[in-house]
Coordinates of C-alpha atoms in Angstrom, one line a residue:
Chain E
X1 CA -158.7 -21.1 128.1
X2 CA -158.9 -21.7 124.4
X3 CA -156.3 -24.0 122.9
X4 CA -156.0 -21.8 119.9
X5 CA -157.5 -18.2 119.7
X6 CA -157.4 -16.2 116.5
X7 CA -158.4 -12.6 116.6
X8 CA -159.1 -10.4 113.6
X9 CA -156.9 -12.4 111.3
X10 CA -156.2 -11.1 107.8
X11 CA -154.0 -12.5 105.1
X12 CA -153.7 -10.5 101.9
X13 CA -151.4 -11.5 99.0
X14 CA -150.3 -8.9 96.4
X15 CA -149.2 -5.4 96.6
X16 CA -149.5 -3.1 99.7
X17 CA -151.3 -5.7 101.8
X18 CA -151.5 -3.3 104.8
X19 CA -153.5 -0.8 102.9
X20 CA -155.9 -3.5 101.7
X21 CA -156.5 -4.7 105.3
X22 CA -157.3 -1.1 106.3
X23 CA -159.7 -0.7 103.4
X24 CA -161.4 -4.0 104.2
X25 CA -161.7 -3.2 107.9
X26 CA -163.3 0.1 106.9
X27 CA -165.9 -1.8 105.0
X28 CA -164.6 -2.1 101.5
X29 CA -166.0 -5.1 99.7
X30 CA -163.8 -8.0 98.6
X31 CA -164.6 -7.2 94.9
X32 CA -163.3 -3.7 95.4
X33 CA -159.9 -4.7 96.6
X34 CA -159.6 -7.6 94.1
X35 CA -160.2 -5.2 91.3
X36 CA -157.2 -3.2 92.6
X37 CA -155.0 -6.4 92.2
X38 CA -154.9 -7.6 95.8
X39 CA -155.8 -11.2 96.8
X40 CA -157.4 -11.2 100.2
X41 CA -157.3 -14.9 101.3
X42 CA -158.4 -14.6 104.8
X43 CA -160.6 -11.6 106.0
X44 CA -161.2 -10.7 109.6
X45 CA -161.4 -14.3 111.0
X46 CA -161.7 -14.8 114.7
X47 CA -162.2 -18.2 116.3
X48 CA -161.6 -20.0 119.5
X49 CA -160.7 -23.7 119.5
X50 CA -161.4 -25.4 122.8
X51 CA -159.1 -28.0 124.2
X52 CA -160.1 -31.5 123.2
X53 CA -162.5 -30.6 120.5
X54 CA -162.5 -31.3 116.8
X55 CA -162.9 -28.0 115.2
X56 CA -163.7 -28.2 111.5
X57 CA -163.1 -25.4 109.0
X58 CA -165.3 -26.1 106.0
X59 CA -165.1 -24.2 102.7
X60 CA -164.7 -24.7 99.0
X61 CA -161.4 -24.3 97.3
X62 CA -160.3 -20.7 97.3
X63 CA -162.2 -19.9 100.4
X64 CA -159.0 -19.3 102.4
X65 CA -159.2 -22.4 104.7
X66 CA -155.7 -23.6 103.9
X67 CA -154.3 -20.2 104.3
X68 CA -156.1 -19.9 107.7
X69 CA -154.6 -23.2 109.0
X70 CA -151.1 -22.2 108.0
X71 CA -151.4 -19.0 110.0
X72 CA -152.3 -21.1 113.1
X73 CA -148.8 -22.6 113.2
X74 CA -146.9 -19.7 111.6
X75 CA -146.2 -21.3 108.2
X76 CA -147.7 -18.1 107.0
X77 CA -147.6 -14.8 108.9
X78 CA -150.9 -12.9 109.2
X79 CA -151.0 -9.6 107.5
X80 CA -153.0 -8.4 110.5
X81 CA -154.4 -9.9 113.6
X82 CA -153.2 -12.4 116.2
X83 CA -153.0 -16.1 116.8
X84 CA -152.6 -17.2 120.4
X85 CA -151.4 -20.7 121.1
X86 CA -150.8 -21.7 124.7
X87 CA -150.6 -18.0 125.8
X88 CA -148.1 -17.1 123.0
X89 CA -148.7 -14.9 120.0
X90 CA -147.5 -17.0 117.1
X91 CA -146.7 -14.0 114.9
X92 CA -144.5 -12.4 117.6
X93 CA -142.2 -15.4 118.0
X94 CA -138.6 -15.5 116.7
X95 CA -137.8 -18.3 114.3
X96 CA -136.3 -20.5 116.9
X97 CA -139.3 -20.3 119.4
X98 CA -141.6 -20.7 116.5
X99 CA -139.9 -24.0 115.5
X100 CA -140.0 -25.1 119.1
X101 CA -143.8 -24.3 119.3
X102 CA -144.4 -26.3 116.1
X103 CA -142.4 -29.3 117.2
X104 CA -143.7 -29.4 120.8
X105 CA -147.3 -28.2 120.6
X106 CA -148.7 -28.5 117.1
X107 CA -148.3 -31.2 114.5
X108 CA -149.7 -31.3 111.1
X109 CA -151.2 -33.8 108.7
X110 CA -151.2 -33.0 105.0
X111 CA -153.6 -33.6 102.1
X112 CA -151.0 -35.4 99.9
X113 CA -149.4 -37.1 103.0
X114 CA -146.0 -35.3 102.5
X115 CA -144.0 -38.3 103.7
X116 CA -140.3 -38.5 103.1
X117 CA -140.1 -41.0 100.2
X118 CA -136.5 -42.0 100.9
X119 CA -137.2 -42.9 104.5
X120 CA -139.1 -46.0 105.7
X121 CA -142.4 -45.9 107.5
X122 CA -140.8 -46.1 110.9
X123 CA -138.5 -43.3 110.2
X124 CA -141.3 -41.2 108.8
X125 CA -143.4 -41.8 111.9
X126 CA -140.6 -40.7 114.1
X127 CA -139.7 -37.7 112.0
X128 CA -141.1 -35.1 114.5
X129 CA -139.1 -36.7 117.3
X130 CA -135.9 -36.7 115.2
X131 CA -136.4 -33.0 114.6
X132 CA -136.8 -32.5 118.3
X133 CA -133.5 -34.3 118.9
X134 CA -134.9 -37.5 120.6
X135 CA -132.4 -40.3 120.5
X136 CA -133.0 -43.1 118.1
X137 CA -134.1 -45.8 120.5
X138 CA -136.8 -43.7 122.2
X139 CA -137.8 -42.3 118.9
X140 CA -138.3 -45.7 117.3
X141 CA -140.2 -46.9 120.4
X142 CA -142.7 -44.0 120.2
X143 CA -143.0 -44.2 116.4
X144 CA -143.7 -47.9 116.8
X145 CA -146.5 -47.2 119.3
X146 CA -148.0 -44.5 117.0
X147 CA -147.9 -47.0 114.1
X148 CA -149.7 -49.5 116.2
X149 CA -152.4 -46.9 117.1
X150 CA -153.2 -46.4 113.4
X151 CA -153.1 -50.1 112.7
X152 CA -149.7 -50.2 110.8
X153 CA -147.6 -52.3 113.2
X154 CA -145.4 -54.6 111.1
X155 CA -145.1 -52.1 108.2
X156 CA -142.2 -50.1 109.7
X157 CA -139.5 -51.2 107.3
X158 CA -141.5 -50.5 104.1
X159 CA -141.0 -47.4 102.0
X160 CA -143.9 -45.0 101.5
X161 CA -144.0 -45.9 97.8
X162 CA -145.0 -49.5 98.8
X163 CA -148.1 -48.3 100.6
X164 CA -151.7 -47.5 99.4
X165 CA -153.0 -44.0 99.8
X166 CA -155.0 -44.8 102.9
X167 CA -151.9 -46.4 104.5
X168 CA -149.7 -43.5 103.6
X169 CA -152.1 -41.2 105.4
X170 CA -152.1 -43.5 108.4
X171 CA -148.3 -42.9 108.4
X172 CA -149.0 -39.2 108.2
X173 CA -151.3 -39.5 111.1
X174 CA -148.8 -41.7 113.1
X175 CA -146.2 -39.0 112.5
X176 CA -148.4 -36.4 114.0
X177 CA -149.4 -38.7 116.9
X178 CA -145.8 -39.7 117.7
X179 CA -145.0 -36.0 118.2
X180 CA -147.4 -36.1 121.1
X181 CA -148.4 -32.5 120.6
X182 CA -151.7 -31.3 122.2
X183 CA -152.9 -29.9 118.9
X184 CA -153.1 -31.5 115.5
X185 CA -153.7 -29.5 112.4
X186 CA -155.2 -31.5 109.6
X187 CA -155.2 -29.9 106.1
X188 CA -157.7 -31.8 103.9
X189 CA -156.2 -34.8 105.4
X190 CA -158.7 -37.3 104.0
X191 CA -159.6 -35.5 100.8
X192 CA -157.3 -37.5 98.5
X193 CA -158.6 -40.9 99.7
X194 CA -161.3 -43.2 98.3
X195 CA -164.7 -42.8 99.9
X196 CA -164.5 -46.1 101.8
X197 CA -161.0 -45.6 103.1
X198 CA -162.0 -42.1 103.9
X199 CA -164.9 -43.3 106.1
X200 CA -162.5 -45.6 107.8
X201 CA -160.0 -42.9 108.5
X202 CA -162.8 -40.6 109.8
X203 CA -163.8 -43.3 112.3
X204 CA -160.2 -43.8 113.3
X205 CA -159.7 -40.2 113.9
X206 CA -162.8 -39.9 116.1
X207 CA -161.7 -43.0 118.0
X208 CA -158.2 -41.7 118.5
X209 CA -159.5 -38.3 119.5
X210 CA -161.7 -39.8 122.2
X211 CA -158.8 -41.8 123.5
X212 CA -156.1 -39.2 123.4
X213 CA -158.2 -36.1 123.8
X214 CA -156.3 -34.1 121.2
X215 CA -157.3 -30.7 120.0
X216 CA -157.9 -31.1 116.3
X217 CA -158.3 -28.4 113.7
X218 CA -159.6 -30.1 110.6
X219 CA -159.9 -28.5 107.2
X220 CA -162.2 -29.9 104.6
X221 CA -164.3 -29.0 101.6
X222 CA -166.8 -31.7 102.3
X223 CA -169.7 -30.8 104.6
X224 CA -170.6 -34.4 105.2
X225 CA -167.1 -35.0 106.5
X226 CA -167.3 -31.8 108.5
X227 CA -170.6 -32.9 110.1
X228 CA -169.2 -36.4 110.9
X229 CA -166.1 -35.2 112.5
X230 CA -166.8 -31.8 113.9
X231 CA -167.7 -30.9 117.4
X232 CA -168.0 -27.4 115.9
X233 CA -167.8 -26.3 112.3
X234 CA -166.8 -22.9 110.9
X235 CA -168.1 -22.4 107.4
X236 CA -165.8 -20.2 105.2
X237 CA -166.7 -18.3 102.1
X238 CA -164.4 -16.0 100.2
X239 CA -162.0 -15.5 103.1
X240 CA -164.7 -14.9 105.8
X241 CA -166.3 -17.2 108.3
X242 CA -170.0 -17.1 107.6
X243 CA -171.1 -19.3 110.4
X244 CA -169.7 -21.2 113.4
X245 CA -171.7 -23.7 115.2
X246 CA -172.3 -27.4 116.1
X247 CA -173.4 -29.6 113.2
X248 CA -177.0 -29.6 114.4
X249 CA -177.1 -25.9 114.7
X250 CA -175.8 -25.4 111.1
X251 CA -178.2 -28.0 109.8
X252 CA -181.2 -26.5 111.5
X253 CA -180.4 -22.8 111.2
X254 CA -178.1 -22.1 108.3
X255 CA -176.9 -18.5 108.6
X256 CA -177.4 -17.6 105.0
X257 CA -178.4 -19.0 101.6
X258 CA -174.8 -20.1 100.9
X259 CA -174.7 -22.4 104.0
X260 CA -178.3 -23.5 103.3
X261 CA -177.2 -24.6 99.8
X262 CA -174.5 -26.7 101.3
X263 CA -176.7 -28.2 103.9
X264 CA -179.1 -29.6 101.3
X265 CA -176.8 -32.5 100.4
X266 CA -176.0 -33.5 104.0
X267 CA -177.3 -36.9 105.2
X268 CA -179.3 -35.5 108.1
X269 CA -179.9 -38.8 109.8
X270 CA -176.2 -39.1 110.5
X271 CA -175.9 -35.6 112.0
X272 CA -179.1 -35.0 114.0
X273 CA -179.6 -36.7 117.3
X274 CA -182.7 -37.6 119.3
X275 CA -182.0 -34.6 121.5
X276 CA -181.9 -32.3 118.5
X277 CA -185.4 -33.3 117.2
X278 CA -187.3 -34.2 120.4
X279 CA -190.2 -32.2 121.6
X280 CA -190.8 -31.6 125.3
X281 CA -193.3 -33.9 127.0
X282 CA -194.1 -34.9 130.5
X283 CA -194.2 -38.7 130.4
X284 CA -192.9 -41.4 132.6
X285 CA -189.6 -42.9 131.6
X286 CA -191.0 -46.4 131.1
X287 CA -194.1 -45.3 129.1
X288 CA -192.2 -45.5 125.7
X289 CA -189.1 -47.3 124.5
X290 CA -186.1 -45.2 125.7
X291 CA -183.1 -43.9 123.7
X292 CA -180.2 -41.8 124.8
X293 CA -180.0 -38.1 123.8
X294 CA -177.0 -38.6 121.5
X295 CA -178.7 -41.4 119.5
X296 CA -178.4 -40.6 115.7
X297 CA -181.6 -40.5 113.7
X298 CA -180.0 -43.1 111.4
X299 CA -180.0 -45.5 114.4
X300 CA -183.6 -44.7 115.4
X301 CA -184.7 -45.6 111.8
X302 CA -182.6 -48.8 111.8
X303 CA -184.3 -50.0 115.0
X304 CA -187.8 -48.7 114.1
X305 CA -189.3 -52.3 114.1
X306 CA -187.9 -53.1 117.5
X307 CA -188.7 -49.9 119.1
X308 CA -192.0 -48.4 117.8
X309 CA -192.5 -44.7 118.0
X310 CA -192.8 -42.5 119.9
X311 CA -189.6 -42.9 121.8
X312 CA -188.7 -41.4 125.2
X313 CA -185.3 -39.6 125.2
X314 CA -183.8 -40.5 128.6
X315 CA -180.6 -39.2 130.2
X316 CA -178.2 -41.2 132.3
X317 CA -180.3 -40.8 135.4
X318 CA -183.5 -42.0 133.8
X319 CA -185.0 -38.6 133.5
X320 CA -187.2 -38.0 130.5
X321 CA -185.9 -35.1 128.4
X322 CA -188.6 -35.3 125.7
X323 CA -190.2 -37.6 123.2
X324 CA -189.6 -38.2 119.5
X325 CA -192.6 -39.0 117.3
X326 CA -193.2 -39.4 113.6
X327 CA -193.9 -35.8 113.1
X328 CA -190.5 -34.7 114.8
X329 CA -188.6 -37.2 112.6
X330 CA -190.2 -36.2 109.3
X331 CA -189.8 -32.5 110.1
X332 CA -186.2 -33.0 110.9
X333 CA -185.6 -34.6 107.5
X334 CA -186.6 -31.5 105.6
X335 CA -184.1 -28.8 105.2
X336 CA -185.2 -25.5 106.6
X337 CA -185.1 -23.8 103.2
X338 CA -187.4 -26.4 101.8
X339 CA -189.8 -25.6 104.6
X340 CA -189.6 -22.0 103.8
X341 CA -190.2 -22.7 100.1
X342 CA -193.3 -24.7 101.0
X343 CA -194.6 -22.0 103.3
X344 CA -194.2 -19.5 100.4
X345 CA -196.1 -21.8 98.1
X346 CA -198.9 -22.2 100.6
X347 CA -199.1 -18.4 101.0
X348 CA -199.3 -17.8 97.3
X349 CA -201.8 -20.7 96.8
Chain Y
X1 CA -125.0 7.0 56.0
X2 CA -123.1 3.7 56.1
X3 CA -119.8 5.7 56.0
X4 CA -120.9 7.6 59.0
X5 CA -121.7 4.4 61.0
X6 CA -118.4 2.9 60.0
X7 CA -116.7 5.4 62.2
X8 CA -118.4 3.8 65.2
X9 CA -116.3 1.1 66.9
X10 CA -116.3 -0.1 70.4
X11 CA -112.7 -1.1 71.2
X12 CA -113.8 -4.0 73.3
X13 CA -110.9 -6.1 72.2
X14 CA -108.4 -3.5 73.3
X15 CA -110.2 -3.2 76.7
X16 CA -110.2 -6.9 77.3
X17 CA -106.5 -7.1 76.3
X18 CA -105.7 -4.3 78.7
X19 CA -107.7 -6.0 81.4
X20 CA -105.9 -9.3 80.9
X21 CA -102.5 -7.7 81.1
X22 CA -103.6 -5.8 84.2
X23 CA -104.8 -9.0 85.8
X24 CA -101.6 -10.7 85.0
X25 CA -99.6 -7.8 86.6
X26 CA -101.7 -7.4 89.6
X27 CA -102.5 -11.0 90.8
X28 CA -99.6 -13.3 90.0
X29 CA -99.8 -15.0 93.4
X30 CA -103.5 -15.9 92.8
X31 CA -102.7 -17.4 89.4
X32 CA -99.8 -19.2 90.6
X33 CA -101.9 -20.7 93.4
X34 CA -104.6 -21.7 91.0
X35 CA -102.1 -23.3 88.7
X36 CA -100.5 -25.3 91.5
X37 CA -103.8 -26.5 92.8
X38 CA -104.9 -27.7 89.3
X39 CA -101.6 -29.2 88.5
X40 CA -101.6 -30.9 91.9
X41 CA -105.0 -32.5 91.4
X42 CA -104.2 -33.6 87.9
X43 CA -100.9 -35.1 88.7
X44 CA -102.2 -37.0 91.8
X45 CA -105.0 -38.4 89.7
X46 CA -102.8 -39.3 86.7
X47 CA -100.3 -41.0 89.0
X48 CA -103.1 -42.9 90.7
X49 CA -104.6 -44.1 87.4
X50 CA -101.3 -45.0 85.7
X51 CA -99.5 -46.5 88.7
X52 CA -101.2 -49.9 88.9
X53 CA -100.6 -52.5 86.2
X54 CA -103.1 -52.1 83.3
X55 CA -105.0 -55.3 84.0
X56 CA -105.4 -54.4 87.6
X57 CA -106.9 -51.0 86.6
X58 CA -109.2 -52.7 84.1
X59 CA -110.4 -55.1 86.8
X60 CA -111.1 -52.2 89.1
X61 CA -113.1 -50.5 86.5
X62 CA -114.9 -53.7 85.7
X63 CA -115.9 -54.1 89.4
X64 CA -117.1 -50.5 89.5
X65 CA -119.2 -51.1 86.5
X66 CA -120.6 -54.3 88.1
X67 CA -121.6 -52.4 91.2
X68 CA -123.1 -49.6 89.2
X69 CA -125.1 -51.5 86.6
X70 CA -124.8 -55.2 87.1
X71 CA -122.5 -58.0 85.8
X72 CA -123.2 -57.5 82.1
X73 CA -122.0 -54.0 82.1
X74 CA -119.1 -54.9 84.4
X75 CA -117.8 -57.4 81.9
X76 CA -118.6 -55.3 78.8
X77 CA -116.9 -52.3 80.4
X78 CA -113.8 -54.2 81.2
X79 CA -113.7 -55.6 77.6
X80 CA -114.1 -52.1 76.2
X81 CA -111.3 -50.7 78.3
X82 CA -109.1 -53.6 77.4
X83 CA -109.7 -52.6 73.8
X84 CA -108.1 -49.2 74.6
X85 CA -105.0 -51.1 75.8
X86 CA -105.0 -53.1 72.6
X87 CA -105.1 -49.8 70.6
X88 CA -102.0 -48.7 72.6
X89 CA -103.9 -45.7 74.0
X90 CA -103.9 -46.7 77.7
X91 CA -101.6 -44.1 79.1
X92 CA -103.1 -41.3 77.1
X93 CA -106.6 -42.5 78.2
X94 CA -105.6 -42.5 81.9
X95 CA -104.2 -39.0 81.5
X96 CA -107.4 -37.9 79.9
X97 CA -109.4 -39.6 82.6
X98 CA -107.4 -37.7 85.2
X99 CA -107.9 -34.4 83.4
X100 CA -111.6 -35.1 83.1
X101 CA -112.2 -36.3 86.6
X102 CA -110.1 -33.6 88.2
X103 CA -112.0 -30.9 86.3
X104 CA -115.3 -32.6 87.1
X105 CA -114.3 -32.7 90.8
X106 CA -113.7 -29.0 90.9
X107 CA -116.7 -28.1 88.7
X108 CA -119.0 -30.2 91.0
X109 CA -117.6 -28.8 94.2
X110 CA -118.4 -25.3 92.9
X111 CA -121.6 -26.2 91.1
X112 CA -123.6 -27.8 93.8
X113 CA -123.4 -24.9 96.4
X114 CA -124.0 -22.4 93.6
X115 CA -127.0 -24.4 92.5
X116 CA -128.3 -24.5 96.1
X117 CA -128.1 -20.8 96.5
X118 CA -129.8 -20.3 93.1
X119 CA -132.6 -22.5 94.2
X120 CA -133.2 -20.5 97.3
X121 CA -132.8 -17.0 95.9
X122 CA -134.6 -15.9 92.8
X123 CA -132.4 -12.8 92.5
X124 CA -129.2 -14.8 92.5
X125 CA -130.8 -17.3 90.0
X126 CA -131.6 -14.4 87.7
X127 CA -128.1 -13.0 88.1
X128 CA -126.2 -16.2 87.2
X129 CA -128.4 -17.3 84.3
X130 CA -126.7 -15.0 81.7
X131 CA -123.3 -16.0 83.2
X132 CA -124.1 -19.6 82.7
X133 CA -125.2 -18.9 79.1
X134 CA -122.0 -17.1 78.5
X135 CA -119.9 -20.0 79.9
X136 CA -121.7 -22.5 77.7
X137 CA -121.8 -20.6 74.5
X138 CA -118.5 -18.6 74.4
X139 CA -116.2 -20.6 72.1
X140 CA -113.7 -22.1 74.5
X141 CA -110.7 -21.3 72.3
X142 CA -111.4 -17.7 73.0
X143 CA -110.6 -18.0 76.7
X144 CA -108.0 -20.7 76.2
X145 CA -105.9 -17.9 74.6
X146 CA -105.7 -15.7 77.8
X147 CA -105.5 -19.0 79.7
X148 CA -102.2 -19.7 78.0
X149 CA -101.1 -16.2 78.9
X150 CA -101.6 -16.7 82.6
X151 CA -100.6 -20.3 82.9
X152 CA -98.5 -21.3 79.9
X153 CA -99.4 -24.4 77.9
X154 CA -100.1 -27.6 79.7
X155 CA -102.9 -29.2 81.7
X156 CA -103.9 -26.0 83.6
X157 CA -105.5 -23.9 80.9
X158 CA -107.0 -27.2 79.6
X159 CA -108.6 -27.9 82.9
X160 CA -109.8 -24.4 83.4
X161 CA -111.5 -24.4 80.0
X162 CA -113.0 -27.7 80.8
X163 CA -114.3 -26.5 84.2
X164 CA -115.9 -23.3 82.7
X165 CA -117.5 -25.2 79.9
X166 CA -118.7 -28.2 81.9
X167 CA -119.9 -26.6 85.1
X168 CA -123.2 -24.9 84.0
X169 CA -125.4 -28.0 83.8
X170 CA -124.2 -29.0 87.2
X171 CA -125.5 -25.6 88.5
X172 CA -128.7 -25.7 86.5
X173 CA -129.7 -29.2 87.4
X174 CA -128.9 -28.7 91.1
X175 CA -131.2 -25.7 91.1
X176 CA -133.9 -27.4 89.2
X177 CA -133.7 -30.5 91.3
X178 CA -134.1 -28.6 94.5
X179 CA -136.9 -26.5 93.1
X180 CA -138.7 -29.6 92.0
X181 CA -138.9 -31.2 95.4
X182 CA -142.5 -31.6 96.4
X183 CA -143.4 -28.4 98.3
X184 CA -145.7 -30.2 100.6
X185 CA -142.8 -32.3 101.9
X186 CA -140.7 -29.3 102.5
X187 CA -143.7 -27.7 104.2
X188 CA -144.0 -30.8 106.4
X189 CA -140.4 -30.2 107.5
X190 CA -141.2 -26.6 108.5
X191 CA -144.5 -27.7 110.1
X192 CA -142.6 -30.1 112.4
X193 CA -140.1 -27.4 113.4
X194 CA -137.1 -28.5 111.4
X195 CA -134.6 -25.6 110.8
X196 CA -133.8 -24.7 107.2
X197 CA -130.3 -26.3 107.1
X198 CA -131.7 -29.6 108.2
X199 CA -134.6 -29.3 105.6
X200 CA -131.9 -28.8 103.0
X201 CA -129.8 -31.8 104.1
X202 CA -132.6 -34.2 105.1
X203 CA -135.3 -33.4 102.6
X204 CA -134.3 -31.2 99.6
X205 CA -130.9 -32.7 98.7
X206 CA -131.9 -36.3 99.1
X207 CA -135.0 -35.8 97.0
X208 CA -133.1 -33.8 94.4
X209 CA -130.4 -36.4 94.2
X210 CA -131.4 -38.0 90.9
X211 CA -131.6 -34.6 89.2
X212 CA -128.3 -33.5 90.7
X213 CA -126.7 -36.8 89.6
X214 CA -128.0 -36.3 86.1
X215 CA -126.3 -32.8 86.2
X216 CA -123.0 -34.4 87.3
X217 CA -123.3 -36.9 84.5
X218 CA -123.8 -34.0 82.1
X219 CA -120.7 -32.3 83.6
X220 CA -118.7 -35.4 82.9
X221 CA -119.9 -35.8 79.3
X222 CA -119.2 -32.1 78.6
X223 CA -115.8 -32.4 80.2
X224 CA -115.0 -35.3 77.9
X225 CA -116.1 -33.3 74.9
X226 CA -113.4 -30.8 75.8
X227 CA -110.6 -33.3 75.7
X228 CA -109.4 -32.6 72.2
X229 CA -109.7 -28.9 72.7
X230 CA -107.6 -29.2 75.8
X231 CA -105.0 -30.9 73.6
X232 CA -104.7 -27.7 71.6
X233 CA -103.2 -25.9 74.6
X234 CA -100.9 -28.7 75.4
X235 CA -102.9 -30.7 77.9
X236 CA -101.7 -34.3 77.9
X237 CA -103.9 -37.3 77.0
X238 CA -106.0 -38.4 74.1
X239 CA -106.4 -34.8 72.9
X240 CA -102.6 -34.7 72.1
X241 CA -102.9 -37.9 70.1
X242 CA -105.8 -36.6 68.1
X243 CA -103.9 -33.3 67.5
X244 CA -100.7 -35.0 66.3
X245 CA -102.8 -37.3 64.1
X246 CA -104.4 -34.2 62.6
X247 CA -101.2 -32.3 62.1
X248 CA -99.4 -35.3 60.5
X249 CA -102.6 -36.5 58.7
X250 CA -102.3 -40.0 60.3
X251 CA -105.7 -41.4 59.7
X252 CA -105.0 -44.5 61.7
X253 CA -103.8 -42.8 64.9
X254 CA -106.7 -40.4 64.7
X255 CA -109.2 -43.3 64.6
X256 CA -107.5 -45.2 67.4
X257 CA -107.4 -42.1 69.7
X258 CA -110.9 -41.1 68.7
X259 CA -112.3 -44.6 69.4
X260 CA -110.6 -44.5 72.8
X261 CA -112.4 -41.3 73.7
X262 CA -115.7 -42.9 72.7
X263 CA -115.1 -46.0 74.9
X264 CA -114.1 -43.9 77.8
X265 CA -117.1 -41.7 77.3
X266 CA -119.6 -44.5 77.2
X267 CA -118.1 -46.2 80.3
X268 CA -118.2 -43.0 82.3
X269 CA -121.7 -42.1 81.1
X270 CA -123.2 -45.4 82.0
X271 CA -121.5 -45.6 85.4
X272 CA -122.5 -42.0 86.5
X273 CA -126.0 -42.2 85.0
X274 CA -126.7 -45.1 87.3
X275 CA -125.8 -43.0 90.4
X276 CA -129.1 -41.2 90.2
X277 CA -131.2 -44.3 90.2
X278 CA -131.5 -47.3 92.4
X279 CA -130.4 -49.8 89.8
X280 CA -127.2 -51.8 90.0
X281 CA -125.9 -53.7 93.0
X282 CA -125.2 -50.9 95.3
X283 CA -122.8 -48.2 94.1
X284 CA -125.7 -45.8 94.2
X285 CA -126.2 -46.7 97.9
X286 CA -122.5 -46.1 98.6
X287 CA -122.8 -42.5 97.4
X288 CA -126.3 -41.9 98.8
X289 CA -126.4 -38.7 100.7
X290 CA -127.5 -39.2 104.2

């Protein structure tokens, strides 16, 4: 069963939102309803988030991704549609059950950290447990463990104002981890950080997710970040999801020009794996140097002098899945729309 | 044309007079109760401030100043207050202090909850804004007059006028302080399942504290500015001294009483201004909302 399932979600701000939803579902364009003074932030979004995956929602500012994530934990109520978390419809819950759902099943990490400035780091990390009514001793113990997980042991008695941006967000992460919820919602959690710190936090999140097997919904406007983190990515534009897929799928087959435009800037060597670029071949497993299917192209390039091409892609039981040669690698480096462009040129020439 | 308009006259004055008399006839128990509460608070505070020997009181004020802002202000404050004693205005000053702090106490107890409601409800905020404007701009002597009607002369109408005049910034800055709290932090409270009451107590009020304290500081300063006016309706204290100096054209007494008001004002301002910040040696921590 999906950890989070959203069906036909709409969020419309402005006057007479229900009418606007009806018009949109009957095929009215976004421009039409905007012209009438409504602001549709999320339009007919359906998604399934599987337990234990990092599901990234990628979109530019104004695409509705922050509104979407706030409907998942009921901070905003959908104008139409349903959100199911653990078998419950979030929109149907009374305020008390909704608070219970938030404190026990879904924690959240915020773009600007949202720490309590008058509480020290330990108290901030234990905030979710305090809300839940956990006694101080147990709370501090769990908060301490969470701080250790994010590499902040020994900082418990500092105030947030004494920390750097990256450390503040580690506290934000620790606060969500200490809550021990199955689901973590992360709203542009790393967007306010310097590039280097950001990379570090991304690695830490991947590492934590592998250890703790959390279900993570991660919002970002940065496709590189989405590709690095996401098991699956949903690309949003103007309130709608235009494509959902694994990073490799989106890279290789962008659903439309909008997605293709984004994909241009992605560092493909850090997304595509040997399995994604290989071609079928029937060769013995010891004929060529072997790599695992999930080896990134970046790593294949880095080791090119030790392991000359072609490479055999070999699974855990030494079965050859395919081979990777120069042509596969070069082809993979070119974005699909560039290929189309060249084909067009060739035709005209 | 002008002659025609001259015939137009809203008899507002007559209406208000009638209303005041009606109030007086209909609700004597309410006014008596109000009067006894105000008198009780004033007398308790005045007794408290005038009961210890002067030097003991000055020492206490000095220590409070020290806790609030550090040793320089502690000593400076004590010296200034000793100056009031040297001007022979000690007892009047303590009466004024009781009048001011009693009024401020009531004004604050009313202002903070009203400010909280105003921060949460835009409708309520819009409703009270003109009322607050009225309270701040209506010349106080105008409602001191019916005040005398209800309560006779003395500290009660003086305190009432002070409360009405001094309360608005307390309400406004409480509302502003809560509205200015970082929305993301409030959202974090909601996202972790905290109920609204706890979000108010654990997030909004503590984060709004500096602004609310600035509001209380303004309440105190406005209350002090009403001291002389309160003297007009018979409230005891420095206002009385200034008033008798005026009526007898005693320049010397006027200067002595006026200077005492200034010293008291500066002392109170500096001490309460420090409550909103983390300066000083710990008074701000003592009153920290937890």
